Coordinates of C-alpha atoms in Angstrom, one line a residue:
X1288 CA 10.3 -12.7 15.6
X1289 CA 12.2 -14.4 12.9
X1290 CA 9.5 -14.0 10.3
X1291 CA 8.0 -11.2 8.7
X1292 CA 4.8 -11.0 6.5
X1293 CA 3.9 -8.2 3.7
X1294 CA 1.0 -8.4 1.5
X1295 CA -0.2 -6.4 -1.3
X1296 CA -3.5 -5.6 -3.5
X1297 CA -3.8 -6.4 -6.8
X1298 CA -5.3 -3.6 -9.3
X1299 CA -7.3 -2.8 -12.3
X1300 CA -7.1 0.1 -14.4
X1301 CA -10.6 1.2 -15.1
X1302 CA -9.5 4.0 -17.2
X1303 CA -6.7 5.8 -18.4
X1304 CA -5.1 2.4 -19.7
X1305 CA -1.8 3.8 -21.7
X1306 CA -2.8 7.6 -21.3
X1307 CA -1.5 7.1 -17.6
X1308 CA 1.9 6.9 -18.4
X1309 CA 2.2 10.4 -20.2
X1310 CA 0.3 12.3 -17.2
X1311 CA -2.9 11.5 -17.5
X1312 CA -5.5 11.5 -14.9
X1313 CA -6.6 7.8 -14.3
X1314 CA -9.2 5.6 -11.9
X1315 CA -7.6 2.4 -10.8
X1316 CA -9.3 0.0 -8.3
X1317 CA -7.8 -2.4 -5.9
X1318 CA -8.7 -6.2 -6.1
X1319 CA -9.5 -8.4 -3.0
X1320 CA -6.9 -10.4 -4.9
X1321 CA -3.2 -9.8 -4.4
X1322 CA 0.1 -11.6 -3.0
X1323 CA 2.1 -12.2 0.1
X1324 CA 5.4 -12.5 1.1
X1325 CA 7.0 -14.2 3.8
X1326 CA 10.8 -13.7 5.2
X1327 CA 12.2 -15.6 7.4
X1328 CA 16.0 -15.5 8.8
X1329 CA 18.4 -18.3 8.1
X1330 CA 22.1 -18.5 9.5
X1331 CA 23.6 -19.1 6.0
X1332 CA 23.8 -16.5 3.5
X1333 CA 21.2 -17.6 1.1
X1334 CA 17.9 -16.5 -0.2
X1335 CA 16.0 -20.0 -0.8
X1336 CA 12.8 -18.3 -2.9
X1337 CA 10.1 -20.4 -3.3
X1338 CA 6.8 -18.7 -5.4
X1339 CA 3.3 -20.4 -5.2
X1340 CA 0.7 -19.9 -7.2
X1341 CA -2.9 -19.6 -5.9
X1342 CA -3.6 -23.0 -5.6
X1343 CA -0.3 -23.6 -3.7
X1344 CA 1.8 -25.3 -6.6
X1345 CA 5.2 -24.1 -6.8
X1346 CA 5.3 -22.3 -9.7
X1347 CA 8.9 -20.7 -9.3
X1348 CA 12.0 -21.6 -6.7
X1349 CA 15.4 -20.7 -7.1
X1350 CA 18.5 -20.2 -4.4
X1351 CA 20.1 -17.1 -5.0
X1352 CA 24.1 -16.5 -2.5
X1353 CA 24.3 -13.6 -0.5
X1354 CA 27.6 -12.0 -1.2
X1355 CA 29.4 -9.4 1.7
X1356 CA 32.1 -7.7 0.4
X1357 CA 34.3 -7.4 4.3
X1358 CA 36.5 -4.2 3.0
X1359 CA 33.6 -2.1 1.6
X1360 CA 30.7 -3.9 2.9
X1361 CA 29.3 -3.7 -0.7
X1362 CA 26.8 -6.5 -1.0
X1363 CA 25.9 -8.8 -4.2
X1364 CA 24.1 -11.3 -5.2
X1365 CA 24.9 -14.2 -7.5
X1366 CA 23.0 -17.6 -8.8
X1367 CA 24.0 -20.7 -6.6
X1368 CA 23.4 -23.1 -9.8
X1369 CA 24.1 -21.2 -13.5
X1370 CA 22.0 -24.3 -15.1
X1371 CA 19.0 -23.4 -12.6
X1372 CA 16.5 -24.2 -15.2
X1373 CA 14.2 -20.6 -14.2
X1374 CA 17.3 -18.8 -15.1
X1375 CA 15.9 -15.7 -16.6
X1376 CA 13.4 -15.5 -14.1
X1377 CA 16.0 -15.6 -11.3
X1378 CA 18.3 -13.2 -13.4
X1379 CA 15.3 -10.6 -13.2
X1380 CA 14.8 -11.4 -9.1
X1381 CA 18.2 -10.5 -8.5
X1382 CA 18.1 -7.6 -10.6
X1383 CA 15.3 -6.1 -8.5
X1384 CA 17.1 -7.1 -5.7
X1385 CA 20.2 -5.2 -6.6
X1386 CA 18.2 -2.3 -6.9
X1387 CA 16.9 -2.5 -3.6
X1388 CA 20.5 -2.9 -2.0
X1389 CA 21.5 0.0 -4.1
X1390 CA 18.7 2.1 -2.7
X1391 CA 19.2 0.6 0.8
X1392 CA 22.7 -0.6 1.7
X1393 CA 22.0 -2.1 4.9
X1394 CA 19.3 -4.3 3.2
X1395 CA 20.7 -7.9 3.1
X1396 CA 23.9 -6.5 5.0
X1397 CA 23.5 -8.6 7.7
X1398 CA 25.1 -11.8 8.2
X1399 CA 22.5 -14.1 7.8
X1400 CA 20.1 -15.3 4.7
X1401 CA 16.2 -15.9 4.2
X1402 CA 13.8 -18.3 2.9
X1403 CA 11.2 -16.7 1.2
X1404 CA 7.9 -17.8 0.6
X1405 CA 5.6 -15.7 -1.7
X1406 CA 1.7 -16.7 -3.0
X1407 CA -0.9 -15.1 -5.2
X1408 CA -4.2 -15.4 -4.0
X1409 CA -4.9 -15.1 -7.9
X1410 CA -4.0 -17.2 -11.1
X1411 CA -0.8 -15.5 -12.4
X1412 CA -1.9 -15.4 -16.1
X1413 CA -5.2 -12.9 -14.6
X1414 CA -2.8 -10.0 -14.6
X1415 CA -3.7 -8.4 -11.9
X1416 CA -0.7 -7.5 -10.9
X1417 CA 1.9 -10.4 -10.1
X1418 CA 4.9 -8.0 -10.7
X1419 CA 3.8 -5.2 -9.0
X1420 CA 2.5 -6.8 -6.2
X1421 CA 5.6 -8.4 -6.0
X1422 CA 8.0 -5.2 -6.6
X1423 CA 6.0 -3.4 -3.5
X1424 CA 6.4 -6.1 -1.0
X1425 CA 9.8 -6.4 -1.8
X1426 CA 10.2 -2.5 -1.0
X1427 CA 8.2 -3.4 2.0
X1428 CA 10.8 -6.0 2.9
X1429 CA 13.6 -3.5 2.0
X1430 CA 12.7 -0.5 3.5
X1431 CA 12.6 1.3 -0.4
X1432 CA 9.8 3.5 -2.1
X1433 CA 8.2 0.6 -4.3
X1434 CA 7.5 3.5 -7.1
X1435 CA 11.2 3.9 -7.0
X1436 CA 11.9 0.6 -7.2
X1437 CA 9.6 0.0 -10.3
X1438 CA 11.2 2.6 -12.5
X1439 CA 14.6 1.2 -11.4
X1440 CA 13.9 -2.1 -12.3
X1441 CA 11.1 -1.9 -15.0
X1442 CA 8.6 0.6 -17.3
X1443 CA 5.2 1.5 -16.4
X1444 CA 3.3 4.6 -14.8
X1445 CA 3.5 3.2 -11.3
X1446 CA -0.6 3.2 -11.0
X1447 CA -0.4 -0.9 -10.0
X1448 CA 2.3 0.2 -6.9
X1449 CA -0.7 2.6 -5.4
X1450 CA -3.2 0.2 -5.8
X1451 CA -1.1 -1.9 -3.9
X1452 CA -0.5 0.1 -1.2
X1453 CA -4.5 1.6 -1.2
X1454 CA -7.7 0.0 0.4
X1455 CA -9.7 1.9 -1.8
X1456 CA -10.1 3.3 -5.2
X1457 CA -7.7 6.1 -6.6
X1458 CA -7.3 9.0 -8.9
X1459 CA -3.7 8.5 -10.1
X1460 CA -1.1 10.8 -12.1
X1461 CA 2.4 11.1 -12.3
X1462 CA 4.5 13.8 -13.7
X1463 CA 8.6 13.7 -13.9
X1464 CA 8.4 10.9 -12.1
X1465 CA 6.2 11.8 -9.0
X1466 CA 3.1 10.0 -8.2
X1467 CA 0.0 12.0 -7.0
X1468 CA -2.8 9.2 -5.3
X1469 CA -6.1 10.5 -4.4
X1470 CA -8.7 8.9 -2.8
X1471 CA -12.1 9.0 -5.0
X1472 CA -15.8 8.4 -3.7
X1473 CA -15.8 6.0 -6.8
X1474 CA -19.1 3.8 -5.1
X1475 CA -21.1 3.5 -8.5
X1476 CA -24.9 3.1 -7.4
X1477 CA -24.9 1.0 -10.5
X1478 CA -22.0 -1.6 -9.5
X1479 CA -24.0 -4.5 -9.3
X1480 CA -24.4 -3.8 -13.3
X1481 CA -20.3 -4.0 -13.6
X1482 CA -19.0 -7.2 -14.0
X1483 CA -14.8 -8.3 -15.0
X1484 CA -14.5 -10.7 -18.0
X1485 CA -11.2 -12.1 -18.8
X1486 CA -10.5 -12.9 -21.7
X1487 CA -8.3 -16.4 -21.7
X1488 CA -4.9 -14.5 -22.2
X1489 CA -3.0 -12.8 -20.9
X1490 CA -1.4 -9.6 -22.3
X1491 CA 2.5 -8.5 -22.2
X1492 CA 2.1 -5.5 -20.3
X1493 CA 5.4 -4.1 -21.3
X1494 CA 4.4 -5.2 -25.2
X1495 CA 1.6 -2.7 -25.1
X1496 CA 3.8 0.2 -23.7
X1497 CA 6.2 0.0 -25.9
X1498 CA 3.9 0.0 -28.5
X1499 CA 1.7 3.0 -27.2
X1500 CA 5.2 5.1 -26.9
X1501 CA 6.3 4.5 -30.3
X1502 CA 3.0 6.5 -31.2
X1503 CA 4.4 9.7 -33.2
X1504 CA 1.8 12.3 -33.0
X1505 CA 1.4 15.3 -30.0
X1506 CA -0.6 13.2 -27.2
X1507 CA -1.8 16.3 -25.3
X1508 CA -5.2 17.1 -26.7
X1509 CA -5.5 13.2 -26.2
X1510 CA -4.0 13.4 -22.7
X1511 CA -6.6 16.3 -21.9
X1512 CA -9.3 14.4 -23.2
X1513 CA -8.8 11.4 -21.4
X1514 CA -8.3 13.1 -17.7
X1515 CA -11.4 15.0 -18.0
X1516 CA -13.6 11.6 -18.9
X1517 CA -11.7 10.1 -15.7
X1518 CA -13.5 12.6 -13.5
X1519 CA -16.8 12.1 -15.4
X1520 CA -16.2 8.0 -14.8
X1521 CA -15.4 8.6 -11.1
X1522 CA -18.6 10.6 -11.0
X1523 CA -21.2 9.2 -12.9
X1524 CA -24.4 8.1 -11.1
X1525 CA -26.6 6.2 -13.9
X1526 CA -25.8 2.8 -15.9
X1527 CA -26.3 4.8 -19.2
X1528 CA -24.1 7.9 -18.4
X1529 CA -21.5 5.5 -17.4
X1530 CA -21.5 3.4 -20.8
X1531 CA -22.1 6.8 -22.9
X1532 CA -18.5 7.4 -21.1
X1533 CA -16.8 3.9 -21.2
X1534 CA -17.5 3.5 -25.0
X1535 CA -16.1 7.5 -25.3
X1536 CA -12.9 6.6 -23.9
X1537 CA -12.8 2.9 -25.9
X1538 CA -13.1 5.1 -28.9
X1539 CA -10.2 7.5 -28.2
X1540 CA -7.9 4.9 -27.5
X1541 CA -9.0 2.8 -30.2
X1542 CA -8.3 6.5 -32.9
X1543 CA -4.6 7.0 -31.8
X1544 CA -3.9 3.5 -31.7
X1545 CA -5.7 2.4 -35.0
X1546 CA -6.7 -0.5 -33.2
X1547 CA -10.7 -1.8 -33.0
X1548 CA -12.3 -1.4 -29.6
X1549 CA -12.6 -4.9 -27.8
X1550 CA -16.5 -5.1 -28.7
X1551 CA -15.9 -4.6 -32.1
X1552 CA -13.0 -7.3 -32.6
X1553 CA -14.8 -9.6 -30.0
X1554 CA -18.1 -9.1 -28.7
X1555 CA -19.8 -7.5 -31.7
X1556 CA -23.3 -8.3 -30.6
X1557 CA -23.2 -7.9 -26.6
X1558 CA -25.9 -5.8 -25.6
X1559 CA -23.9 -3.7 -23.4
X1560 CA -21.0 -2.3 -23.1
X1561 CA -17.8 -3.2 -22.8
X1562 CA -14.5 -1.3 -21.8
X1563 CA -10.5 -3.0 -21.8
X1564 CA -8.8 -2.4 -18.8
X1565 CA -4.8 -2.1 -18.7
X1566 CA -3.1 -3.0 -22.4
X1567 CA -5.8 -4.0 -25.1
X1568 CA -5.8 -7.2 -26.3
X1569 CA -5.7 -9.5 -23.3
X1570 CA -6.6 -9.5 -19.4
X1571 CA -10.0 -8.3 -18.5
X1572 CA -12.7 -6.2 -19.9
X1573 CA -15.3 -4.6 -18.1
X1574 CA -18.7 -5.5 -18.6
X1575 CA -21.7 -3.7 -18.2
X1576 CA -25.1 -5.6 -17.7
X1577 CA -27.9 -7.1 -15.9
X1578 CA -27.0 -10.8 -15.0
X1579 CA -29.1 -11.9 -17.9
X1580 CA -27.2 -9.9 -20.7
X1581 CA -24.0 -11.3 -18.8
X1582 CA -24.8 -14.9 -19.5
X1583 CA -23.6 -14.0 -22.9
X1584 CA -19.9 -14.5 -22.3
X1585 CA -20.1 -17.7 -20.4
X1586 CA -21.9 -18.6 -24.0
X1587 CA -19.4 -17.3 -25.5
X1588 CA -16.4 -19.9 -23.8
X1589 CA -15.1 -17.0 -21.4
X1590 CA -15.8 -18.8 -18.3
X1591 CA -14.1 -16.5 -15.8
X1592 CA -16.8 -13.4 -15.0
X1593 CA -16.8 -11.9 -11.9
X1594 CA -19.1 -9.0 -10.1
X1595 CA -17.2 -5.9 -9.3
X1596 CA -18.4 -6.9 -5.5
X1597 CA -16.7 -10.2 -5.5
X1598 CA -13.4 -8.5 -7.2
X1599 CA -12.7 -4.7 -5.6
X1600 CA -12.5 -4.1 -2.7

């Protein structure tokens, strides 16, 4: 068969949002949203890309020449048109795709090309995970670790990669670089009280990171702090243990990063409660409330709401 199919989960962060990427314990979710990846053998040595977005648009396309070095068999890749108007996205393709040869020689070694075809099954500017659902099919493709491939190719705590590859919800940590996933019982009697908000931007990811690192105070009491209210999260059984938690960890971030929580920059006078997921300031928020209460936001111009049924799987 001349085609081959990968697919990938998207994720949320429900807590441990920046404390993740210094060790922290954290509870991440995988969405019912997420992004394929088609490959399909050509005879020249191309890689026609084509990206769709979830409504089937092209969004992104770009033809990228397969270079095979005969003396060392060193493969490279280089732009078929310089002018190609998504230059810096293509620039950043390639680069992930030099990693992957790098880390898998005989990836692309071949003497023959690929069209690709990739499509979210999400709006891209949700941000639940376009890169990294993109970054673990591409391993999938190669034949790479995907965690591997992230920190060769970008930042970030790697939490989005096991979300991709999991069917279920998570315990994450890493430390020096090595991932520890564990699967949590994380079935909240109260989960038809959780609803995802977004907020009508999206956040820079890599902004937010760079931001929380340049933080110069000793994180560990924080770090503690935050692990220990993940396994209270993951645990709790009642709607009002739950937001007695959520707010907790809202405040903590909100201390070392002198930034207001989302309810108080936002939603001031929402009855209940609210908690950011991922880097603060965009993306969504989890909400906690009876359908009623949650009428508020769609009040309030936020049109996209969604039950935690309809979103995790």
């Amino acid at each position: 068969m001349n085609e081959k199919l990968f697919y990938s989960n998207g994720k949320l962060l429900i807590s441990g949002e920046y404390a993740v990427l210094d060790g922290a314990l954290s509870l991440a979710v995988p969405t019912k949203y997420g992004q394929l990846l088609s490959a399909k053998k050509i005879s020249d040595n191309k890689i026609i890309w084509n990206s769709l977005d979830d409504k089937g648009n092209t969004w992104f396309s770009t033809r990228i020449t397969i270079v095979r070095d005969s003396l060392t068999n060193v493969v490279t890749l280089s732009l078929e048109n310089p002018k190609d108007n998504e230059l810096e996205t293509t620039k950043t393709l390639i680069s992930i795709l030099n990693e992957a040869i790098k880390m898998n020689p005989d990836f692309l070694a071949k003497k023959h090309g690929y069209i690709i075809n990739t499509k979210l099954t999400f709006p891209k500017d949700w941000g639940l995970g376009s890169s990294s659902t993109l970054i673990n099919n591409i391993a999938n493709w190669a034949k790479v670790d995907a965690f591997k491939l992230l920190w060769n190719s970008f930042s970030g705590s790697g939490y989005d990669i096991a979300c991709a590859q999991h069917n279920y919800p998570i315990t994450y940590q890493v430390k020096d670089k090595k991932p520890t996933v564990k699967k949590v019982a994380f079935n909240p009697p109260f989960k038809d009280q959780l609803y995802f908000v977004y907020l009508n931007q999206k956040q820079n990811s890599r902004e937010g990171i760079q931001q929380y690192k340049n933080i110069a105070v000793d994180k560990a009491e924080f770090i503690s702090k935050i692990s220990e209210l993940t396994v209270q999260i993951s645990e709790a059984t009642t709607i009002t243990e739950f937001n007695t938690l959520i707010a907790a960890h809202e405040q903590l971030i909100a201390d070392l990063t002198k930034t207001p929580t989302v309810k108080e920059r936002l939603f001031p006078d929402f009855t209940g409660e609210l908690k950011s997921l991922g880097a603060w300031g965009g993306d969504f928020v989890l909400a906690t409330g009876t359908p009623r209460d949650i009428r508020y936001f769609k009040r309030k111009g936020y049109d996209v709401v969604i039950s935690y049924k309809d979103m995790i799987l």
